[in-house]
């Protein structure tokens, strides 16, 4: 019976929350030219002499706050998701996880798929909205590694799933379960930020403040437009009035211009303008991680409370939710 390979790619995490492991991880991550788009001679000293030495101790403390018994949240949830997905797909697929900047690596995953004798491999970056720094980088790494391994098995690319019915539906279900009968004044959709320079590579993007809200205004791989599309789909499914939800962007790095508004600024403004009870949803992440659990779950809540906010609810990511596992399996089988 013919088998297909499915390679789930995520960014990964440090092996532990100890500073040396965090330094190693941050260095590998930030030295990716798709993450920091500078020539190597400028990127190397910036990363190794400035950013990593300053950020590693601070990041290590943050990782420690959210570390799970089995490891880092993103690694744990990705592994659980892959195991459940394999059960759902049964013998027709061989599912492997490859992490861009940690173990198990993309190379080790491709080797295992090669040894399994699959007929083709579907490369699946686990990032709902397309960005060159995530999806694009994943595809390039997988294709470069396959060439290095002299892999002749055909590779296919999973499209961005920002508007996938199961992804949206699971996000809605988790939001409803988290909030139930709670009073919520405002819903904030917090997406991972990107430098504006990355987004402007798409023809027509960021030409006006609301250009990405207009259907078909941007090219199909516009990250900002896909973020708005995801948020709109979830908000409409929840029957939210336009004034009851908004979009913001988190995890800014460096001094350049990033997508706005910033999540921390939005939380401050919401609290100061009388939105006492808010819910935060992070739909650019399929697995909870340091960016959702610590940056938003802990740091975001502190910011909101410091400026007068009261109740703060963080909606979990889709993680290994059974509805999401089944929906993603259906998506994969449909391609």
CSV table of C-alpha atoms in Angstrom, one decimal:
chain,number,residue,atom,x,y,z
A,1,UNK,CA,0.0,0.0,0.0
A,2,UNK,CA,1.3,3.4,-1.0
A,3,UNK,CA,2.2,5.7,1.9
A,4,UNK,CA,2.6,9.4,2.1
A,5,UNK,CA,4.9,11.3,4.4
A,6,UNK,CA,3.8,14.3,6.4
A,7,UNK,CA,6.5,16.6,7.9
A,8,UNK,CA,5.2,18.9,10.5
A,9,UNK,CA,7.6,21.9,10.9
A,10,UNK,CA,7.6,24.3,13.8
A,11,UNK,CA,10.4,26.6,15.1
A,12,UNK,CA,11.2,24.5,18.2
A,13,UNK,CA,12.6,25.6,21.6
A,14,UNK,CA,15.6,25.4,23.8
A,15,UNK,CA,16.4,21.9,25.2
A,16,UNK,CA,16.0,23.3,28.7
A,17,UNK,CA,15.4,26.7,30.3
A,18,UNK,CA,19.1,26.9,31.4
A,19,UNK,CA,20.9,29.9,29.9
A,20,UNK,CA,23.4,28.0,27.7
A,21,UNK,CA,20.6,26.1,26.0
A,22,UNK,CA,18.6,29.3,25.5
A,23,UNK,CA,21.6,31.0,24.1
A,24,UNK,CA,22.1,28.2,21.6
A,25,UNK,CA,18.5,28.2,20.5
A,26,UNK,CA,18.3,32.0,20.2
A,27,UNK,CA,21.5,32.1,18.1
A,28,UNK,CA,20.2,29.5,15.6
A,29,UNK,CA,16.9,31.2,15.4
A,30,UNK,CA,18.1,34.8,14.9
A,31,UNK,CA,20.9,33.8,12.5
A,32,UNK,CA,18.3,32.7,10.0
A,33,UNK,CA,18.4,35.4,7.3
A,34,UNK,CA,14.6,35.1,6.9
A,35,UNK,CA,14.2,36.2,10.6
A,36,UNK,CA,16.8,39.0,10.5
A,37,UNK,CA,17.1,40.1,7.0
A,38,UNK,CA,20.6,41.6,7.1
A,39,UNK,CA,23.9,40.5,5.4
A,40,UNK,CA,25.8,37.9,7.3
A,41,UNK,CA,28.6,40.3,8.2
A,42,UNK,CA,26.0,42.6,10.0
A,43,UNK,CA,23.7,39.9,11.3
A,44,UNK,CA,26.5,37.8,13.0
A,45,UNK,CA,27.7,40.6,15.4
A,46,UNK,CA,24.2,41.9,16.0
A,47,UNK,CA,23.0,38.4,17.1
A,48,UNK,CA,26.1,37.1,18.8
A,49,UNK,CA,27.5,40.2,20.4
A,50,UNK,CA,24.4,42.2,21.2
A,51,UNK,CA,21.0,40.5,21.1
A,52,UNK,CA,21.7,37.0,22.5
A,53,UNK,CA,23.9,38.0,25.4
A,54,UNK,CA,21.3,40.5,26.5
A,55,UNK,CA,18.2,38.4,25.9
A,56,UNK,CA,19.3,34.9,26.9
A,57,UNK,CA,19.2,35.3,30.7
A,58,UNK,CA,15.9,37.1,30.6
A,59,UNK,CA,14.4,34.6,28.1
A,60,UNK,CA,15.7,31.7,30.3
A,61,UNK,CA,13.7,33.0,33.3
A,62,UNK,CA,10.6,33.4,31.1
A,63,UNK,CA,10.9,29.8,29.8
A,64,UNK,CA,11.2,28.6,33.3
A,65,UNK,CA,7.8,30.1,34.2
A,66,UNK,CA,6.0,28.1,31.6
A,67,UNK,CA,8.1,24.9,31.3
A,68,UNK,CA,6.1,21.7,31.6
A,69,UNK,CA,7.1,18.5,33.2
A,70,UNK,CA,7.6,16.9,29.7
A,71,UNK,CA,9.5,19.9,28.3
A,72,UNK,CA,8.8,23.2,26.6
A,73,UNK,CA,5.1,23.7,25.8
A,74,UNK,CA,5.6,24.1,22.1
A,75,UNK,CA,7.6,20.8,21.9
A,76,UNK,CA,5.1,18.9,24.1
A,77,UNK,CA,2.0,20.1,22.2
A,78,UNK,CA,3.6,19.5,18.8
A,79,UNK,CA,4.6,16.0,19.8
A,80,UNK,CA,1.1,15.2,21.2
A,81,UNK,CA,-0.5,16.6,18.1
A,82,UNK,CA,1.7,14.5,15.8
A,83,UNK,CA,1.0,11.3,17.7
A,84,UNK,CA,-2.8,11.9,17.6
A,85,UNK,CA,-2.6,12.9,14.0
A,86,UNK,CA,-0.8,9.6,13.1
A,87,UNK,CA,-3.6,7.7,14.8
A,88,UNK,CA,-6.2,9.7,12.8
A,89,UNK,CA,-4.4,9.2,9.5
A,90,UNK,CA,-3.7,5.6,10.2
A,91,UNK,CA,-1.5,3.6,7.8
A,92,UNK,CA,-1.9,5.9,4.8
A,93,UNK,CA,0.6,8.4,6.2
A,94,UNK,CA,3.8,8.5,8.1
A,95,UNK,CA,3.8,11.6,10.4
A,96,UNK,CA,7.1,13.1,11.6
A,97,UNK,CA,8.0,16.3,13.4
A,98,UNK,CA,10.9,18.5,12.3
A,99,UNK,CA,11.9,21.6,14.3
A,100,UNK,CA,13.8,24.4,12.6
A,101,UNK,CA,16.1,25.4,15.4
A,102,UNK,CA,16.2,22.4,17.8
A,103,UNK,CA,15.6,18.6,17.9
A,104,UNK,CA,14.2,16.6,16.4
A,105,UNK,CA,15.6,18.3,13.3
A,106,UNK,CA,14.1,18.6,9.9
A,107,UNK,CA,17.0,16.5,8.6
A,108,UNK,CA,16.4,13.7,11.0
A,109,UNK,CA,12.7,13.7,10.2
A,110,UNK,CA,13.4,13.6,6.4
A,111,UNK,CA,15.8,10.7,7.0
A,112,UNK,CA,13.1,8.8,8.8
A,113,UNK,CA,10.5,9.4,6.1
A,114,UNK,CA,13.1,8.3,3.5
A,115,UNK,CA,13.7,5.1,5.4
A,116,UNK,CA,9.9,4.5,5.6
A,117,UNK,CA,9.8,4.4,1.8
A,118,UNK,CA,7.0,7.0,1.4
A,119,UNK,CA,6.0,8.0,-2.1
A,120,UNK,CA,5.8,11.7,-1.5
A,121,UNK,CA,6.3,14.1,1.4
A,122,UNK,CA,3.9,16.9,2.3
A,123,UNK,CA,5.8,19.8,3.9
A,124,UNK,CA,3.5,21.3,6.6
A,125,UNK,CA,4.7,24.5,8.3
A,126,UNK,CA,2.6,24.8,11.4
A,127,UNK,CA,1.9,28.5,10.9
A,128,UNK,CA,-1.6,29.4,9.9
A,129,UNK,CA,-0.8,32.8,8.2
A,130,UNK,CA,1.9,32.8,5.5
A,131,UNK,CA,5.2,34.7,6.2
A,132,UNK,CA,8.6,34.2,4.6
A,133,UNK,CA,10.1,34.2,8.1
A,134,UNK,CA,8.1,31.1,9.1
A,135,UNK,CA,6.4,29.2,6.2
A,136,UNK,CA,8.9,30.4,3.6
A,137,UNK,CA,11.8,29.6,5.8
A,138,UNK,CA,10.4,26.1,6.5
A,139,UNK,CA,9.9,25.3,2.9
A,140,UNK,CA,13.4,26.5,2.0
A,141,UNK,CA,15.0,24.4,4.9
A,142,UNK,CA,13.1,21.3,3.9
A,143,UNK,CA,14.0,21.6,0.2
A,144,UNK,CA,17.6,22.4,0.9
A,145,UNK,CA,17.9,19.5,3.4
A,146,UNK,CA,16.2,17.1,0.9
A,147,UNK,CA,18.8,18.1,-1.7
A,148,UNK,CA,21.6,17.5,0.8
A,149,UNK,CA,20.2,14.0,1.5
A,150,UNK,CA,19.9,13.3,-2.2
A,151,UNK,CA,16.2,12.6,-1.5
A,152,UNK,CA,14.3,11.9,-4.8
A,153,UNK,CA,10.9,11.6,-3.1
A,154,UNK,CA,8.6,14.4,-4.5
A,155,UNK,CA,8.0,17.2,-2.0
A,156,UNK,CA,4.7,19.1,-1.8
A,157,UNK,CA,3.8,22.3,0.1
A,158,UNK,CA,0.9,22.7,2.4
A,159,UNK,CA,-0.8,26.0,1.8
A,160,UNK,CA,-1.4,28.5,4.6
A,161,UNK,CA,-4.5,27.4,6.6
A,162,UNK,CA,-5.5,30.8,8.0
A,163,UNK,CA,-9.1,30.4,6.9
A,164,UNK,CA,-9.4,26.6,7.3
A,165,UNK,CA,-12.9,25.8,8.7
A,166,UNK,CA,-11.5,23.4,11.3
A,167,UNK,CA,-8.9,25.8,12.5
A,168,UNK,CA,-11.4,28.6,12.8
A,169,UNK,CA,-14.0,26.3,14.3
A,170,UNK,CA,-11.7,24.9,17.0
A,171,UNK,CA,-10.6,28.4,17.9
A,172,UNK,CA,-14.2,29.4,18.3
A,173,UNK,CA,-15.0,26.3,20.4
A,174,UNK,CA,-12.0,27.0,22.7
A,175,UNK,CA,-13.0,30.6,23.1
A,176,UNK,CA,-16.6,29.7,24.0
A,177,UNK,CA,-15.4,27.0,26.5
A,178,UNK,CA,-12.9,29.4,28.1
A,179,UNK,CA,-15.3,32.2,28.5
A,180,UNK,CA,-18.6,30.4,28.9
A,181,UNK,CA,-20.9,32.9,30.8
A,182,UNK,CA,-18.1,35.4,31.7
A,183,UNK,CA,-18.6,39.1,31.0
A,184,UNK,CA,-16.2,40.2,28.3
A,185,UNK,CA,-16.0,43.9,27.2
A,186,UNK,CA,-13.5,43.4,24.4
A,187,UNK,CA,-11.8,40.6,22.4
A,188,UNK,CA,-8.2,41.2,21.4
A,189,UNK,CA,-6.7,39.1,18.7
A,190,UNK,CA,-2.9,39.1,19.2
A,191,UNK,CA,-0.8,37.9,16.2
A,192,UNK,CA,2.9,37.5,16.1
A,193,UNK,CA,4.4,40.7,14.7
A,194,UNK,CA,6.6,41.1,11.6
A,195,UNK,CA,8.8,44.0,10.5
A,196,UNK,CA,7.0,46.3,8.1
A,197,UNK,CA,9.8,45.7,5.6
A,198,UNK,CA,8.8,42.0,5.4
A,199,UNK,CA,5.2,42.9,4.7
A,200,UNK,CA,6.0,45.6,2.1
A,201,UNK,CA,7.6,42.9,-0.1
A,202,UNK,CA,4.1,42.0,-1.1
A,203,UNK,CA,2.9,44.4,-3.9
A,204,UNK,CA,0.2,46.7,-2.6
A,205,UNK,CA,0.6,45.9,1.0
A,206,UNK,CA,0.6,48.7,3.7
A,207,UNK,CA,-0.3,51.3,1.0
A,208,UNK,CA,-3.1,52.5,3.3
A,209,UNK,CA,-3.9,51.8,6.9
A,210,UNK,CA,-6.8,49.5,6.1
A,211,UNK,CA,-5.6,48.0,2.8
A,212,UNK,CA,-5.4,44.5,4.2
A,213,UNK,CA,-9.0,44.6,5.3
A,214,UNK,CA,-10.2,44.8,1.7
A,215,UNK,CA,-10.7,41.5,0.0
A,216,UNK,CA,-8.2,40.7,-2.7
A,217,UNK,CA,-6.4,44.1,-2.0
A,218,UNK,CA,-3.1,42.3,-1.4
A,219,UNK,CA,-1.4,39.3,-2.9
A,220,UNK,CA,-2.4,35.9,-1.6
A,221,UNK,CA,0.6,35.6,0.7
A,222,UNK,CA,0.1,38.9,2.6
A,223,UNK,CA,0.6,38.0,6.2
A,224,UNK,CA,-1.2,41.0,7.5
A,225,UNK,CA,-4.3,40.4,5.3
A,226,UNK,CA,-4.4,36.8,6.4
A,227,UNK,CA,-4.2,37.8,10.1
A,228,UNK,CA,-7.2,40.1,9.6
A,229,UNK,CA,-9.0,37.3,7.7
A,230,UNK,CA,-8.5,34.8,10.6
A,231,UNK,CA,-9.6,37.3,13.2
A,232,UNK,CA,-12.7,38.3,11.2
A,233,UNK,CA,-13.7,34.7,10.7
A,234,UNK,CA,-13.5,33.9,14.4
A,235,UNK,CA,-15.2,37.2,15.4
A,236,UNK,CA,-18.1,36.6,13.0
A,237,UNK,CA,-18.5,33.0,14.2
A,238,UNK,CA,-18.7,34.4,17.7
A,239,UNK,CA,-21.3,37.0,16.6
A,240,UNK,CA,-19.1,39.8,17.8
A,241,UNK,CA,-19.9,43.4,16.9
A,242,UNK,CA,-17.0,45.2,15.1
A,243,UNK,CA,-16.6,47.5,18.0
A,244,UNK,CA,-16.1,44.6,20.4
A,245,UNK,CA,-12.9,43.2,18.9
A,246,UNK,CA,-9.6,44.4,17.5
A,247,UNK,CA,-6.2,43.1,16.1
A,248,UNK,CA,-2.8,43.7,17.5
A,249,UNK,CA,0.8,42.4,17.0
A,250,UNK,CA,3.2,41.1,19.6
A,251,UNK,CA,6.8,40.0,20.0
A,252,UNK,CA,8.5,42.9,18.5
A,253,UNK,CA,12.3,42.6,18.2
A,254,UNK,CA,14.7,45.4,17.5
A,255,UNK,CA,14.2,49.1,16.7
A,256,UNK,CA,12.8,48.9,13.2
A,257,UNK,CA,9.1,49.6,12.3
A,258,UNK,CA,6.9,46.6,13.0
A,259,UNK,CA,3.3,45.9,12.3
A,260,UNK,CA,1.0,48.0,14.5
A,261,UNK,CA,-0.7,48.4,16.8
A,262,UNK,CA,1.5,46.6,19.3
A,263,UNK,CA,-0.3,44.2,21.7
A,264,UNK,CA,1.2,45.8,24.9
A,265,UNK,CA,0.0,49.2,23.7
A,266,UNK,CA,-3.4,47.9,22.9
A,267,UNK,CA,-3.8,46.3,26.3
A,268,UNK,CA,-2.8,49.6,27.9
A,269,UNK,CA,-5.3,51.6,25.8
A,270,UNK,CA,-8.1,49.1,26.4
A,271,UNK,CA,-7.7,49.3,30.2
A,272,UNK,CA,-7.5,53.1,30.2
A,273,UNK,CA,-10.6,53.4,28.1
A,274,UNK,CA,-12.8,51.4,30.5
A,275,UNK,CA,-12.6,47.9,29.0
A,276,UNK,CA,-12.4,46.2,32.4
A,277,UNK,CA,-12.8,42.6,31.2
A,278,UNK,CA,-11.1,41.3,28.1
A,279,UNK,CA,-10.3,38.1,26.3
A,280,UNK,CA,-7.1,37.6,24.3
A,281,UNK,CA,-6.8,35.1,21.5
A,282,UNK,CA,-3.5,34.3,19.8
A,283,UNK,CA,-4.4,32.6,16.4
A,284,UNK,CA,-1.0,32.9,14.7
A,285,UNK,CA,0.1,30.0,17.0
A,286,UNK,CA,-1.2,26.5,16.8
A,287,UNK,CA,0.6,25.4,20.0
A,288,UNK,CA,0.9,27.3,23.2
A,289,UNK,CA,4.5,28.5,23.8
A,290,UNK,CA,6.5,31.2,25.5
A,291,UNK,CA,4.9,33.9,23.4
A,292,UNK,CA,1.4,33.0,24.4
A,293,UNK,CA,1.8,31.7,27.9
A,294,UNK,CA,4.4,34.1,29.2
A,295,UNK,CA,4.4,37.1,27.0
A,296,UNK,CA,0.6,37.3,26.7
A,297,UNK,CA,-0.6,35.2,29.6
A,298,UNK,CA,1.7,36.7,32.3
A,299,UNK,CA,3.2,39.9,30.9
A,300,UNK,CA,0.1,41.0,29.0
A,301,UNK,CA,-2.1,40.4,32.1
A,302,UNK,CA,0.3,42.5,34.2
A,303,UNK,CA,0.2,45.3,31.7
A,304,UNK,CA,-3.6,45.2,31.6
A,305,UNK,CA,-3.9,45.3,35.4
A,306,UNK,CA,-1.3,48.0,35.8
A,307,UNK,CA,-3.4,50.4,33.7
A,308,UNK,CA,-6.8,49.7,35.4
A,309,UNK,CA,-8.0,46.5,33.9
A,310,UNK,CA,-9.8,43.8,35.9
A,311,UNK,CA,-10.6,40.4,34.4
A,312,UNK,CA,-8.2,39.0,31.8
A,313,UNK,CA,-8.9,35.8,30.0
A,314,UNK,CA,-6.3,34.0,27.7
A,315,UNK,CA,-7.8,31.6,25.3
A,316,UNK,CA,-5.6,28.5,24.7
A,317,UNK,CA,-4.3,27.7,21.3
A,318,UNK,CA,-5.7,24.7,19.3
A,319,UNK,CA,-2.8,22.6,20.6
A,320,UNK,CA,-3.8,18.9,20.5
A,321,UNK,CA,-7.5,19.5,20.6
A,322,UNK,CA,-9.3,16.5,19.1
A,323,UNK,CA,-11.5,18.7,16.8
A,324,UNK,CA,-8.3,20.3,15.4
A,325,UNK,CA,-6.5,16.9,15.0
A,326,UNK,CA,-9.5,15.5,13.0
A,327,UNK,CA,-9.8,18.7,11.0
A,328,UNK,CA,-6.1,18.9,10.1
A,329,UNK,CA,-6.2,15.2,9.1
A,330,UNK,CA,-9.1,16.0,6.8
A,331,UNK,CA,-7.2,18.9,5.3
A,332,UNK,CA,-4.2,16.8,4.6
A,333,UNK,CA,-6.2,14.0,3.0
A,334,UNK,CA,-8.0,16.5,0.8
A,335,UNK,CA,-4.8,17.7,-0.9
